[in-house]
Amino acid sequence: MQAGTESILPEDQLCDTCNNLRFPLGAIPQGHVQGYEILSSLAERCAFCRLIRDGIRQCFIATSTLPLHNEDLNSVDRAIIGSVIRDNWFVRGIPGWVSLQMNEISDSLAAVNVYASPRAYCRLQLIKQDLLSFDIPIRNDKAEAERLLWNARAYAGEPKQETQRQLPTRLIDVGKEQDIFPRKIRLVQHEPGSRGNYLALSHRWSSSCHTTTTENLEEHLREIPEQKLPQTFSNAVTICKYMDIQYLWIDSLCIVQNDEVDWKTQSKLMGDIYQNAFCTIAAHSAKDDSDSFLHNTLLKRGQSALLGRRGTQKWEASSPSHFARDYFSGSSISSRGWVLQERLLSRQILHFLPGAIYWESTESATILSADTGESEYFGRLPVLSQGLDSWFETVEWYSRCNLTKGQDKLPALAGVATKYQQISFSHYLAGIWGPDISRCFLWVAADGKTARRPAPLRAPTFSWASLDGPVIYMRKDTDKYASINNSYYNALRLDGTQGPSLYEARNGLIWIDEPASLCFLGSLAEMPQLGNPSESSSSWSGNCDPQRFRVISSFPNSDLWYRSIILQGKIVGWAILDEDLLWDPCHHLQCFLLGRVGVDDVVLIVSNDGLESDQYRRVGLGMFYTLVENSDGSYILLSKIFQGLGVSEIFSSPRKVVLV
C-alpha cells in the first residue's frame, strides 16, 4: 500500500484486543497480537494497532541498512515480516508476537515499548487525561506550543557578545523584540570584518521563490514588505524576534541570484556563513517556501489513540519524538544536496519537523528533543578534521542527495570543500584532492542501473562529480594502500584553453571546480574481455570475490554491478563501470595503473575513443589479481598468463597520460 492512501480513523475506534487493554500494563512484555501480519490487518480498522504499525515502520526505515522509504510501504512490511524471529527467544519481547511493555514515568506519563523482533520495534507515549477536559487536543494547545519553543530557545542559549562571529556580506534586518516601533524588514550590507549574531535558514525552494536580483536589490535595501514574504520566510523572522536576534540570512534573498559573480563568490563562502551563524533554522516540515513550518510543527497533531476507559480517565497513546525517524520520514529538505553542507557546517541547528522540534549541536554531537528533553541518536556525521576518509564519507552521503540543477553538483559542496582545504592545505581539483590524488580516483558507481554522466560535462570524468548517482569509495583497509601511485605533472588545463590553465589560487593552493585535464606519467595496458554484469559478488568464490578487497563503505547495500575480467578463460580480476547500462562493447578500453592494494593492481579503466592520442576519459575502476585461481584450486601468477600470450610486461613503461 502506498503512503497517503489510507483513510483517517477516529482516535477512539479500536479492535476488541485494544479495547480490552487494562492500564497500567506490566513491566514484563505481554503478547498483544500474534505477529506483524495480523497487526497490519487490524490497523485498517483500529487506531491503536495503526499507531503501533506506523511506529514500527518508521523506526525500521530509520534504523535499517536496506534502501527503504515511505513511498514503498509494501517493501517495508515485507522486510519487517522477514526480520521476525519465530522460533528463538530474544532479549526483549515474545517470539512470534507483537508484545507490549510499559514503563511508568510519572502519575500521568508512561512509555510503552513495542517489540515485533530485535529489529522491528518502536516506542509510544501514554498520557493520562481527564475526560472532562479531553476535548482540547494536546498538540493544539497554545501553551504546549510555547513550551516547545521555550525549550528550543533554552537549548540554543542566549545570543551574547562572545557568541558573535563575522557577518556575511548581506543580511536581513528584522528588528529587535524590544523595538517600540516595528522596523521595516530590509536587506543590509555589512563592511568586511563586521561581527554580530544572526540566524541562517535551511529551506526548500518553491518555483516562485522570493529572490533578490540585480533589478530589485536597491528596493530590498530599502524595504522587504513583510506581507510579501512567503510563509517559511515569515516564520523565520518570527523565530528571530522570539530569540531576540536582529539578523537573518536566507540564501535566496542575501545572494543576488542573477549575478553570476556574486553567486559564485557567496557559494564558496557557505562554509563560513553557516559556521558563523548563531543557529540554523531547518524548516523540514514546510513542503516549500509557501508553507508554514511553524504551523506544521506546533499545531499539526500526529496520530493518537484513546485507550483504557476508567471512570473519568483515559490514556492517550501517541508517537513520541524520534529524530532519526522524523528526519527521514517527515522532512522535505533532508534529501536536498545543499542541505548536507548546511548541517555539517552549522554550529547548532533547530530542526522543525512535523509535530516536533529538535536542537542539535554539531560541535558536541548532541541532539535533544524539545518535547521530552531526552537525547536522541542519529549516527556520526563526517568530521572533516579526521582526514581524507571523512571527505570520502561526505561525498558518499552527498551523492545520494537531490539537486534541482545538475550544474550545482560542485557549488552545493563548495563550502565543505573550502573548509577541508583550510584543514588539509591540499589542492582541490573538482571534487578530488592532491597530494593523495590517486586514492581519490578509487570511487565506483554505487548503482549500476541508474548512474549517468550528463553532457556537457560539469567536472572531469575522473571526478565523482561528473556522475549523476550515488558513489562509494574503496576503503582503506590496514596498510594495503601504501603503494598507490601519486606521481603527476603539476600541469592542469581547463577545457577549451590552449595553454596552462588560469586557476584560482588560495594561499598558494589550486582551486578548480569545472572540467579540466590532468597530465600524469602513467603505465597503460590493453583491457582484456569483460564478462556480463552481476548485481552482487555472492556467486564469486575464494580468490575471485571482489568483496575481499573491501569495495564497501558506510552504504553496504549499494547496488554494485561487477563485471569479471576474463583472460584465457580465467577470471583475472573485476571491473565496475561508471555507466554500465550505457557501455558499448565495441569501445576500445585500456587501463591505467593507479597502484597496488596488497599485491593486486588497482586500475583506472579508460577510453581514448574520439580524443587526441594522449587523452583518455574515465570509464570505470578495476583490479587485476596477482594470483589467479585454476579450475583445480591451484594458483598461477597473472604475469605467467600474459607471458603465455607473448607479453613480457602487463603494463607499458611510464608515458604521458592526460586524463580529461
XYZ file of C-alpha atoms in Angstrom:
660
model
C 0.000 0.000 0.000
C 1.372 3.411 -0.936
C 1.793 6.231 1.563
C -1.066 8.660 1.845
C -3.785 6.321 0.519
C -5.265 5.226 3.873
C -8.345 6.695 5.499
C -8.181 8.595 8.774
C -9.517 6.639 11.753
C -11.228 8.187 14.795
C -8.811 8.054 17.728
C -11.313 6.029 19.821
C -12.015 3.377 17.140
C -10.405 0.206 18.500
C -10.354 -3.518 17.812
C -11.521 -5.940 20.532
C -7.940 -6.658 21.637
C -7.092 -2.972 22.158
C -10.488 -2.217 23.685
C -9.806 -4.816 26.363
C -6.384 -3.490 27.350
C -6.189 -2.667 31.047
C -3.837 0.002 32.354
C -1.283 0.235 33.695
C 0.356 -2.526 31.683
C 3.057 -4.559 33.367
C 6.803 -4.069 33.152
C 7.126 -7.590 31.713
C 6.344 -7.875 27.960
C 2.876 -9.229 27.249
C 1.559 -10.528 23.957
C -0.674 -8.113 22.091
C -1.363 -9.751 18.706
C 0.255 -12.810 17.159
C 2.563 -11.421 14.509
C 3.095 -8.290 12.437
C 0.851 -9.547 9.615
C -2.166 -9.719 11.939
C -1.244 -6.310 13.355
C -1.210 -4.824 9.823
C -4.635 -6.284 9.124
C -6.098 -4.890 12.366
C -4.519 -1.493 11.634
C -7.085 -0.940 8.874
C -9.837 -0.577 11.499
C -8.079 0.089 14.833
C -6.454 3.401 15.782
C -4.023 1.866 18.329
C -2.925 -1.005 16.046
C -2.333 1.565 13.289
C -0.276 3.698 15.673
C 1.850 0.646 16.554
C 2.230 -0.451 12.933
C 3.217 3.026 11.703
C 5.652 3.425 14.600
C 7.333 0.104 13.771
C 7.510 1.052 10.087
C 9.138 4.411 10.670
C 11.652 3.101 13.221
C 12.507 0.215 10.898
C 13.107 2.606 7.979
C 15.225 4.913 10.143
C 17.458 2.132 11.506
C 17.625 -0.270 8.554
C 20.649 -0.607 6.283
C 18.278 -1.595 3.477
C 17.285 1.105 0.924
C 13.731 1.510 2.309
C 11.498 4.576 2.142
C 7.920 5.720 2.793
C 6.894 5.619 -0.863
C 7.046 1.796 -0.924
C 5.449 0.543 2.281
C 4.858 -2.919 0.802
C 8.644 -3.442 0.713
C 8.932 -2.098 4.251
C 6.285 -4.548 5.506
C 7.951 -7.483 3.745
C 11.305 -6.585 5.317
C 9.704 -6.308 8.781
C 7.983 -9.694 8.410
C 11.284 -11.204 7.283
C 13.009 -9.839 10.394
C 10.631 -11.533 12.859
C 12.193 -14.345 14.883
C 9.573 -17.044 15.426
C 11.484 -19.996 16.839
C 14.081 -18.463 19.160
C 13.796 -16.276 22.222
C 15.415 -12.885 22.003
C 16.343 -10.329 24.600
C 13.019 -8.468 24.633
C 9.527 -9.441 23.590
C 7.834 -12.759 22.828
C 8.812 -14.770 19.735
C 6.155 -14.639 17.036
C 4.145 -11.936 18.818
C 3.878 -8.163 18.793
C 4.356 -7.522 22.505
C 3.937 -4.510 24.790
C 5.875 -3.432 27.867
C 5.038 -0.333 29.927
C 7.340 1.906 31.967
C 5.583 4.450 34.188
C 7.440 7.763 34.176
C 5.038 9.735 36.399
C 1.427 9.585 37.570
C 0.262 10.925 34.221
C 3.022 9.890 31.812
C 4.232 6.468 30.685
C 6.144 4.866 27.831
C 5.110 1.698 26.010
C 7.845 -0.300 24.304
C 6.562 -2.352 21.366
C 8.572 -5.337 20.085
C 7.941 -7.416 16.979
C 11.571 -8.550 16.653
C 15.028 -7.282 17.669
C 14.969 -5.131 14.518
C 11.262 -4.234 14.422
C 10.200 -2.149 17.367
C 9.012 1.301 18.429
C 8.191 3.352 21.478
C 4.854 5.026 22.195
C 3.963 7.694 24.708
C 0.952 7.416 27.049
C -0.568 10.455 28.717
C -3.328 10.071 31.323
C -6.158 12.528 30.633
C -9.300 13.656 32.428
C -12.220 13.011 30.070
C -13.981 16.187 31.218
C -11.253 18.299 29.593
C -10.283 15.925 26.810
C -11.931 17.951 24.086
C -8.735 20.089 23.887
C -6.218 18.302 21.622
C -2.835 18.198 23.292
C -0.812 19.428 20.317
C -3.297 22.202 19.556
C -2.836 23.730 22.980
C -1.130 27.126 22.670
C 0.680 26.567 25.957
C 2.190 23.344 24.592
C 3.462 25.169 21.508
C 5.008 27.870 23.669
C 6.629 25.206 25.860
C 8.303 23.604 22.845
C 9.590 26.964 21.577
C 10.771 27.962 25.044
C 12.710 24.697 25.430
C 14.221 25.083 21.972
C 15.351 28.604 22.792
C 16.799 27.446 26.122
C 18.853 24.722 24.433
C 20.202 27.178 21.843
C 21.212 29.629 24.572
C 21.206 33.402 24.713
C 22.973 35.412 21.986
C 25.853 37.230 23.654
C 28.856 39.272 22.632
C 31.132 36.226 22.951
C 28.908 34.275 20.529
C 29.294 36.917 17.804
C 31.060 35.894 14.611
C 31.931 37.563 11.321
C 28.811 38.664 9.449
C 28.068 37.709 5.821
C 28.095 40.333 3.074
C 24.318 40.760 3.273
C 21.733 40.006 5.950
C 18.057 40.673 6.516
C 17.481 43.145 9.351
C 14.273 42.024 11.107
C 14.496 44.429 14.052
C 14.578 43.554 17.738
C 11.956 42.318 20.169
C 12.303 45.423 22.333
C 11.789 47.895 19.462
C 8.979 50.292 20.439
C 8.123 50.948 16.832
C 8.478 47.967 14.491
C 11.265 48.443 11.970
C 10.907 47.820 8.295
C 12.366 44.485 7.281
C 15.154 45.165 4.833
C 18.362 43.871 3.348
C 21.561 45.347 4.806
C 25.157 45.154 3.570
C 27.981 44.927 6.096
C 31.566 46.067 5.913
C 34.135 43.240 5.801
C 35.072 42.145 9.321
C 31.792 43.233 10.945
C 30.725 40.935 13.781
C 27.379 40.024 15.298
C 24.799 37.291 15.860
C 22.456 36.079 13.144
C 20.313 33.072 12.264
C 20.546 31.154 8.979
C 17.629 29.410 7.269
C 17.832 25.959 5.665
C 14.747 25.500 3.495
C 13.246 24.058 0.334
C 12.791 26.493 -2.529
C 9.493 26.830 -4.348
C 9.075 27.507 -8.065
C 8.061 31.080 -7.237
C 10.660 31.615 -4.516
C 11.099 35.237 -3.417
C 14.608 36.265 -4.535
C 16.969 39.213 -4.707
C 18.093 40.119 -8.225
C 20.062 42.942 -9.773
C 16.702 44.529 -10.646
C 15.287 44.636 -7.089
C 18.486 44.834 -4.995
C 18.128 48.557 -4.293
C 14.460 48.079 -3.417
C 15.306 45.297 -0.936
C 17.975 47.502 0.652
C 15.179 49.980 1.422
C 12.475 47.512 2.465
C 11.209 43.960 2.017
C 7.475 44.242 2.743
C 6.631 41.584 5.359
C 3.290 40.820 3.714
C 5.171 39.776 0.558
C 7.361 37.275 2.369
C 6.425 33.609 1.799
C 5.278 31.704 4.889
C 8.598 29.969 5.548
C 10.499 33.286 5.490
C 7.871 34.949 7.685
C 8.180 32.093 10.200
C 11.973 32.523 10.249
C 11.500 36.232 11.021
C 9.202 35.228 13.909
C 11.875 32.881 15.321
C 14.493 35.648 15.056
C 12.336 38.017 17.080
C 11.458 35.283 19.590
C 15.175 34.615 20.137
C 15.959 38.354 20.146
C 18.346 38.123 17.190
C 18.310 41.051 14.790
C 19.698 39.477 11.632
C 18.621 36.596 9.401
C 20.424 35.008 6.441
C 18.343 33.435 3.658
C 20.208 32.322 0.542
C 17.564 33.419 -1.986
C 17.417 36.942 -0.529
C 21.024 37.507 0.573
C 22.680 36.330 -2.651
C 21.949 38.202 -5.882
C 20.569 35.279 -7.840
C 21.120 36.558 -11.381
C 24.612 37.920 -10.707
C 26.983 35.059 -11.599
C 29.983 36.672 -9.901
C 28.109 37.280 -6.647
C 26.565 33.793 -6.732
C 29.941 32.063 -7.218
C 31.603 34.202 -4.554
C 28.881 33.624 -1.958
C 28.503 29.890 -2.659
C 32.183 29.393 -1.801
C 31.579 31.283 1.465
C 28.725 28.976 2.531
C 31.047 27.235 4.967
C 31.737 30.477 6.824
C 28.113 31.657 6.599
C 26.635 28.569 8.287
C 29.543 28.078 10.682
C 29.382 31.686 11.863
C 25.595 31.739 12.339
C 24.462 31.670 15.968
C 21.997 28.960 14.977
C 20.487 27.465 11.808
C 16.725 27.063 11.418
C 15.974 23.856 9.486
C 12.437 24.109 8.046
C 11.849 20.364 7.491
C 8.069 20.497 7.923
C 7.376 23.050 5.164
C 6.827 21.428 1.771
C 8.323 24.579 0.193
C 8.662 28.312 0.911
C 4.918 28.901 0.586
C 4.220 26.570 3.528
C 4.345 27.392 7.258
C 6.830 25.203 9.106
C 5.714 26.655 12.457
C 2.112 25.611 11.830
C 3.138 22.125 10.732
C 5.465 21.703 13.705
C 3.429 23.253 16.510
C -0.196 22.893 15.505
C -0.428 19.732 13.439
C -1.257 16.922 15.769
C 0.068 13.479 14.955
C -1.827 10.202 15.189
C -3.160 9.188 18.575
C -5.474 6.608 20.130
C -7.630 6.776 23.261
C -7.336 3.709 25.478
C -8.361 2.192 28.806
C -11.541 3.973 29.951
C -11.636 4.031 33.735
C -14.282 6.302 35.175
C -13.403 9.813 34.053
C -9.908 8.947 32.829
C -8.348 7.628 29.644
C -4.844 7.168 28.324
C -3.888 8.879 25.089
C -1.271 6.955 23.102
C 0.891 8.834 20.596
C 4.303 8.570 18.949
C 6.967 10.412 20.964
C 9.788 12.316 19.334
C 12.322 10.234 17.402
C 14.808 12.296 15.450
C 16.104 9.662 13.017
C 12.556 8.550 12.172
C 11.248 12.087 11.767
C 14.333 13.240 9.823
C 13.946 10.562 7.152
C 10.144 10.259 7.029
C 8.920 13.790 7.752
C 11.488 16.109 6.172
C 11.117 17.998 2.913
C 14.800 19.010 2.898
C 16.858 16.087 4.271
C 17.469 14.726 0.742
C 18.419 18.146 -0.725
C 22.014 18.374 -1.898
C 22.546 21.861 -0.474
C 21.294 20.822 2.982
C 24.114 18.375 3.757
C 26.758 21.100 3.952
C 24.345 23.355 5.834
C 24.042 20.665 8.505
C 27.729 19.719 8.514
C 28.923 23.303 8.903
C 26.388 24.813 11.329
C 27.369 25.210 14.974
C 23.861 24.423 16.207
C 20.560 23.734 14.481
C 16.889 23.938 15.440
C 15.139 21.218 13.448
C 11.431 21.964 12.882
C 9.920 18.601 11.906
C 6.219 17.657 11.747
C 4.971 17.721 15.347
C 8.444 18.015 16.914
C 11.386 20.372 17.458
C 14.945 19.126 17.989
C 18.058 21.027 18.953
C 21.352 19.765 17.558
C 24.861 20.812 18.483
C 27.238 19.626 15.787
C 30.193 20.685 17.939
C 29.252 18.275 20.751
C 27.355 15.753 18.556
C 24.245 16.208 20.721
C 20.580 16.092 19.666
C 17.841 16.918 22.190
C 14.064 16.715 21.844
C 12.315 19.969 22.801
C 9.334 17.822 23.810
C 10.954 15.358 26.215
C 14.432 16.808 26.756
C 15.855 13.357 26.013
C 18.997 12.871 23.992
C 18.433 11.421 20.512
C 20.821 9.265 18.498
C 21.311 9.798 14.772
C 24.696 8.356 13.974
C 28.022 10.046 13.422
C 28.396 12.868 10.925
C 31.641 13.082 8.942
C 34.307 15.076 10.814
C 36.445 16.885 8.246
C 39.426 17.222 10.572
C 39.795 13.419 10.540
C 41.357 13.368 7.086
C 40.631 12.161 3.578
C 38.343 9.309 4.649
C 35.995 11.885 6.174
C 35.845 13.628 2.771
C 35.034 10.300 1.115
C 32.230 9.720 3.628
C 30.865 13.208 2.952
C 30.859 12.553 -0.807
C 29.063 9.237 -0.290
C 26.261 10.941 1.655
C 26.139 13.904 -0.720
C 25.991 11.815 -3.898
C 22.711 10.319 -2.648
C 21.071 13.732 -2.321
C 18.965 15.507 -4.920
C 19.755 18.703 -6.796
C 17.240 20.686 -8.846
C 20.052 21.908 -11.096
C 22.712 19.400 -12.116
C 25.274 22.167 -12.574
C 25.119 22.782 -8.800
C 26.913 19.477 -8.100
C 30.177 21.164 -7.106
C 28.858 24.554 -5.879
C 26.486 22.863 -3.407
C 29.503 21.297 -1.668
C 31.895 24.215 -2.141
C 31.500 25.370 1.457
C 32.559 21.971 2.801
C 35.405 21.790 0.266
C 36.658 25.216 1.331
C 36.716 24.126 4.974
C 38.523 20.889 4.134
C 41.119 22.805 2.092
C 41.774 25.053 5.087
C 42.293 21.965 7.267
C 44.267 19.784 4.842
C 46.137 22.516 2.928
C 45.615 20.466 -0.256
C 44.984 21.294 -3.908
C 41.306 20.999 -4.920
C 40.569 19.584 -8.362
C 36.808 19.432 -8.963
C 35.942 17.173 -6.036
C 39.271 15.382 -5.556
C 42.383 16.300 -3.623
C 46.154 16.325 -4.007
C 48.628 15.030 -2.968
C 46.571 11.830 -2.411
C 45.055 12.237 -5.840
C 45.154 8.580 -6.885
C 43.300 7.477 -3.758
C 40.631 9.998 -4.754
C 40.170 8.052 -8.021
C 39.075 4.949 -6.054
C 35.333 5.596 -6.288
C 32.752 3.470 -8.072
C 29.121 3.933 -9.103
C 27.021 2.533 -6.263
C 24.030 1.849 -8.512
C 24.942 0.244 -11.809
C 21.424 0.623 -13.175
C 20.962 4.368 -12.845
C 24.403 6.049 -12.931
C 24.762 8.555 -15.776
C 27.390 11.082 -16.855
C 25.388 14.031 -18.238
C 26.543 16.218 -21.103
C 28.002 18.746 -21.217
C 30.480 17.700 -18.551
C 30.408 19.733 -15.341
C 33.582 18.083 -13.991
C 36.414 15.947 -15.418
C 35.472 12.279 -15.861
C 37.989 11.197 -13.207
C 35.883 13.059 -10.598
C 32.792 11.584 -8.909
C 31.124 14.965 -9.560
C 30.893 14.149 -13.282
C 28.377 11.395 -12.484
C 24.679 11.589 -11.595
C 24.014 8.953 -8.960
C 25.467 7.645 -5.694
C 29.103 6.657 -5.406
C 31.158 4.755 -2.844
C 34.901 4.542 -2.229
C 37.261 1.646 -1.807
C 38.000 1.856 1.866
C 41.491 1.986 3.262
C 41.938 -1.396 4.966
C 45.135 -1.608 7.164
C 48.216 -0.581 5.213
C 47.302 -2.054 1.842
C 47.260 1.275 0.042
C 50.886 2.106 0.736
C 51.906 1.843 -2.900
C 49.100 3.826 -4.553
C 50.818 5.975 -7.177
C 50.691 9.753 -6.709
C 53.153 10.986 -9.362
C 51.552 13.520 -11.673
C 52.571 16.628 -13.529
C 51.666 19.920 -11.962
C 50.037 20.652 -15.330
C 46.351 21.471 -15.202
C 44.479 22.761 -18.198
C 40.883 23.946 -18.315
C 38.872 22.542 -21.209
C 38.888 24.806 -24.249
C 42.154 26.592 -23.426
C 45.381 26.196 -25.392
C 47.947 26.734 -22.676
C 48.334 26.274 -18.936
C 45.118 26.900 -17.039
C 44.253 30.079 -15.255
C 43.153 28.772 -11.881
C 42.183 30.486 -8.674
C 44.974 30.330 -6.113
C 44.106 30.420 -2.424
C 47.169 30.913 -0.269
C 49.202 29.144 -2.953
C 46.676 26.297 -3.325
C 44.885 25.287 -6.511
C 41.092 25.526 -6.681
C 39.350 24.198 -9.820
C 35.632 23.467 -9.937
C 34.973 22.837 -13.639
C 36.052 20.401 -16.383
C 39.843 20.193 -16.606
C 42.583 17.863 -17.822
C 45.264 16.361 -15.621
C 48.602 15.160 -17.018
C 50.211 12.043 -15.492
C 53.230 9.876 -16.038
C 51.452 6.532 -16.144
C 51.567 2.913 -17.299
C 48.862 1.621 -19.661
C 47.694 -1.853 -20.684
C 45.066 -3.241 -23.042
C 41.871 -4.169 -21.201
C 41.003 -7.890 -21.522
C 37.467 -9.161 -22.152
C 34.746 -8.126 -19.687
C 32.075 -10.573 -18.561
C 28.369 -9.918 -18.089
C 27.347 -7.638 -15.214
C 26.431 -9.208 -11.877
C 24.406 -7.302 -9.282
C 26.383 -8.907 -6.465
C 29.521 -10.916 -5.925
C 27.711 -13.679 -3.992
C 28.336 -16.172 -6.814
C 32.086 -15.447 -6.852
C 34.231 -17.526 -4.565
C 37.643 -17.605 -2.979
C 40.279 -15.535 -4.701
C 37.738 -14.201 -7.234
C 35.440 -12.493 -4.718
C 35.645 -8.659 -5.124
C 34.350 -8.128 -1.575
C 37.633 -9.348 -0.144
C 39.096 -6.075 -1.436
C 36.587 -4.080 0.613
C 34.852 -2.188 -2.152
C 32.452 -1.231 0.599
C 31.625 1.871 2.561
C 29.085 3.202 5.010
C 26.439 2.121 2.459
C 26.970 -1.676 2.343
C 23.743 -2.392 0.443
C 24.612 -0.317 -2.599
C 23.579 -1.958 -5.864
C 27.071 -2.535 -7.255
C 27.365 -4.113 -10.717
C 30.547 -6.150 -11.078
C 31.985 -7.475 -14.331
C 34.615 -10.186 -14.313
C 37.838 -9.546 -16.256
C 38.462 -12.678 -18.344
C 41.744 -13.808 -19.871
C 42.393 -17.261 -21.365
C 39.071 -18.421 -19.871
C 40.120 -17.441 -16.359
C 38.729 -14.691 -14.112
C 41.761 -12.477 -13.555
C 40.028 -9.551 -11.855
C 36.888 -7.448 -11.677
C 35.621 -4.154 -13.066
C 32.869 -1.712 -12.124
C 31.893 0.597 -14.984
C 30.653 4.125 -14.285
C 27.727 3.847 -16.752
C 27.269 0.117 -17.043
C 23.958 0.113 -18.923
C 25.295 2.581 -21.489
C 28.604 0.812 -22.123
C 29.220 -0.155 -25.740
C 31.313 -3.389 -26.008
C 32.697 -2.043 -29.279
C 34.581 0.697 -27.428
C 38.310 0.157 -27.120
C 39.237 0.042 -23.431
C 42.605 0.376 -21.759
C 43.620 0.519 -18.141
C 45.823 2.982 -16.324
C 47.776 1.615 -13.356
C 47.000 3.512 -10.139
C 48.966 1.312 -7.765
C 48.538 -1.732 -5.579
C 46.231 -2.857 -2.808
C 48.260 -5.549 -1.093
C 49.743 -7.481 -4.017
C 46.943 -6.771 -6.523
C 46.904 -3.995 -9.126
C 44.229 -1.277 -8.991
C 43.500 0.225 -12.398
C 41.516 3.103 -13.801
C 39.621 1.839 -16.863
C 39.880 4.452 -19.618
C 38.990 5.031 -23.256
C 40.696 7.082 -25.924
C 37.797 6.906 -28.428
C 37.156 10.293 -30.068
C 40.002 12.030 -28.209
C 43.518 13.159 -29.029
C 46.258 10.498 -28.990
C 47.390 11.036 -25.401
C 43.948 11.875 -23.901
C 41.759 9.431 -22.017
C 38.398 9.623 -20.301
C 37.498 7.506 -17.293
C 35.138 4.559 -17.890
C 35.378 2.727 -14.564
C 37.581 1.129 -11.914
C 39.010 -2.373 -11.724
C 41.526 -4.699 -10.140
C 43.850 -7.383 -11.502
C 44.668 -10.329 -9.242
C 48.335 -11.232 -8.871
C 47.367 -14.852 -8.211
C 44.692 -16.383 -10.438
C 42.798 -19.491 -9.395
C 42.807 -22.533 -11.704
C 39.883 -24.933 -12.020
C 41.687 -27.481 -9.802
C 42.095 -24.967 -6.970
C 45.747 -24.246 -7.639
C 47.028 -20.757 -8.429
C 49.064 -19.243 -11.250
C 50.718 -15.837 -11.444
C 48.894 -13.374 -13.706
C 52.229 -12.429 -15.257
C 52.655 -16.079 -16.368
C 49.325 -15.922 -18.220
C 50.462 -12.784 -20.057
C 53.838 -14.345 -20.845
C 51.975 -17.271 -22.410
C 50.379 -14.700 -24.728
C 53.818 -13.322 -25.674
C 53.501 -10.239 -23.414
C 56.551 -9.770 -21.196
C 55.150 -6.865 -19.177
C 51.489 -6.346 -18.334
C 51.796 -2.569 -18.203
C 53.834 -0.342 -20.518
C 56.730 1.793 -19.395
C 55.572 5.137 -17.914
C 54.352 7.562 -20.546
C 52.382 10.773 -20.738
C 48.693 10.183 -19.971
C 46.238 13.081 -19.983
C 43.031 12.346 -18.065
C 40.066 14.511 -19.034
